[in-house]
Structures are given as C-alpha cells and as structure tokens.
Short mmCIF file of C-alpha atoms in Angstrom, two decimals:
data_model
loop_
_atom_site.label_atom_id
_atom_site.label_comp_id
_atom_site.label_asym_id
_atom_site.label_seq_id
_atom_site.Cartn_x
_atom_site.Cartn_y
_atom_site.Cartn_z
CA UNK A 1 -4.20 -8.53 -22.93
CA UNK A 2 -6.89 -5.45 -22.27
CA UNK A 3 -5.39 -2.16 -21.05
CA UNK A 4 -6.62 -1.70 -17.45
CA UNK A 5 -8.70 1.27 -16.21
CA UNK A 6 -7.44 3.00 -13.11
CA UNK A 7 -10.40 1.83 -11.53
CA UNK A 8 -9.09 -1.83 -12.15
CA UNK A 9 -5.57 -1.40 -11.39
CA UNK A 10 -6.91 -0.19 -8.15
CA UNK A 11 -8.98 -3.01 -7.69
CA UNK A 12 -6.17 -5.77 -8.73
CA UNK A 13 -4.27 -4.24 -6.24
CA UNK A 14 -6.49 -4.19 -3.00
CA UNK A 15 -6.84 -8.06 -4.38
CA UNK A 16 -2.89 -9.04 -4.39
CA UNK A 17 -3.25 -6.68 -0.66
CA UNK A 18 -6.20 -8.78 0.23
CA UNK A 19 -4.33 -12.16 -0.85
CA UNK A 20 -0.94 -11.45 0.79
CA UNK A 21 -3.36 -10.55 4.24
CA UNK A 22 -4.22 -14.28 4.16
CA UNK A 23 -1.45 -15.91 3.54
CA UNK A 24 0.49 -13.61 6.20
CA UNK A 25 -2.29 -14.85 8.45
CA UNK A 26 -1.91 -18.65 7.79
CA UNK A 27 1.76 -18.47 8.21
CA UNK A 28 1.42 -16.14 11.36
CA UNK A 29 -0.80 -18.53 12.84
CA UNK A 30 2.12 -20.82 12.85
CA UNK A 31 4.34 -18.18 13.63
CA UNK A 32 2.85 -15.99 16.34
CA UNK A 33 6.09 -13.90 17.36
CA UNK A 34 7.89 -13.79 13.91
CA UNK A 35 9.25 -10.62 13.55
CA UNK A 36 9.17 -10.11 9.38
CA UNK A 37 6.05 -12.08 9.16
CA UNK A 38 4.71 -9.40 11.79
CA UNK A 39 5.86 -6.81 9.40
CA UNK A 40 4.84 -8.20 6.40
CA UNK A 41 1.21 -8.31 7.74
CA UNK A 42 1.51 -5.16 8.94
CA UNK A 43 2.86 -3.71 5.63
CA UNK A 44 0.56 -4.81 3.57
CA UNK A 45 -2.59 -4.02 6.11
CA UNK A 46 -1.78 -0.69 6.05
CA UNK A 47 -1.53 -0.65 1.79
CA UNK A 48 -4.96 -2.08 1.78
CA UNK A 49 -6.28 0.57 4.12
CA UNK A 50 -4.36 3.71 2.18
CA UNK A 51 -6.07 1.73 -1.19
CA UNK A 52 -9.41 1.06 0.01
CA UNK A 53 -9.57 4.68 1.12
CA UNK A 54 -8.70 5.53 -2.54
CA UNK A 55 -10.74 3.58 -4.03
CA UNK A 56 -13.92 4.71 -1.92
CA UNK A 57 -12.97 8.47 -2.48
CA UNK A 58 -12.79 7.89 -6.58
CA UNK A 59 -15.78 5.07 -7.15
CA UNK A 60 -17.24 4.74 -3.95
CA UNK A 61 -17.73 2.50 -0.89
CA UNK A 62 -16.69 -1.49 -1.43
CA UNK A 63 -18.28 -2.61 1.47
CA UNK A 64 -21.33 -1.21 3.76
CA UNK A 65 -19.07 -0.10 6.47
CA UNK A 66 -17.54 2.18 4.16
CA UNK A 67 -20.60 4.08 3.67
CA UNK A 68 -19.69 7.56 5.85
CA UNK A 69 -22.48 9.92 4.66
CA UNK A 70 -24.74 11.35 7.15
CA UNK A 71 -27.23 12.55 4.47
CA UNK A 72 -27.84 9.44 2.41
CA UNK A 73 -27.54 5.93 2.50
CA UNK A 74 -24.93 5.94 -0.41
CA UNK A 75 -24.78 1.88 -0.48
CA UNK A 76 -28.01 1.78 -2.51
CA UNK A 77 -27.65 4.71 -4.68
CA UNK A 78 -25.22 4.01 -6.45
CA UNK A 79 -24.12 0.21 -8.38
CA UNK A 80 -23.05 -2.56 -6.01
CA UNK A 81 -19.18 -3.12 -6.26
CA UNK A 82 -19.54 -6.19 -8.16
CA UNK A 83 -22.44 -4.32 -10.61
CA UNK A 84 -19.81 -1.58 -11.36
CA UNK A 85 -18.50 -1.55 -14.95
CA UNK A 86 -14.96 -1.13 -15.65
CA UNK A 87 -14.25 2.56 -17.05
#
C-alpha cells in the first residue's frame, strides 16, 4: 500500500467525517431525540468543520462556498479539488 501525503490523510479523513454524517443522519431520522446518536452527529460535524478549515488553509477551498477572498475569485485560479494531484 502507497504512503499517504498529508494532503490525503486529510482528505480520507473529512471522507470517514463525511460518511459517519450520513449514517448518523439515517439513523437519527429514525431516532429524532436519541441522546448519543445526537452526540455522535454532533461530534463528528464539528471534526469535519475543524478539518475542512484545515484543509482550505493548507490546499485551498473544497467547495465554492469556501472561497473567502475579497480580492480574487480563488475557485478558478487555482486546480479544482478533484484536478488536484496528491503531493
């Protein structure tokens, strides 16, 4: 198996954030006033935000609402997330 970059450790792990989101959702749906599966979401929304910020400091935005500059649109400067090569 390939070492990973930082860059794609970071990414894997705003994935597994991303996938646990969903299925916390699914199961909430079912389970509106669970208490753990309220926490669960809520743990794991708040590592995707602390990860996403991260990630957009180091490589850049992954989505067009992450674009904060006031002095360029950023979004089409630089390679699209899924054009960016793996360092």
């Amino acid at each position: 198996m390939p070492i990973l970059s930082e860059k794609e450790r970071l990414m894997r792990k705003i994935q597994a954030c991303s996938f646990a989101l969903v299925e916390a959702n699914l199961y909430l749906d079912s389970h509106p006033t669970c208490r753990e599966g309220l926490a669960y979401f809520a743990h794991h929304k708040a590592e995707k935000e602390k990860l996403v910020s991260e990630y957009n400091e180091k490589y850049g935005p992954l989505t067009i609402t992450q674009s904060n500059s006031s002095k360029k649109w950023e979004w089409v400067t630089s390679p699209f997330p899924w054009e960016r090569s793996v360092d």
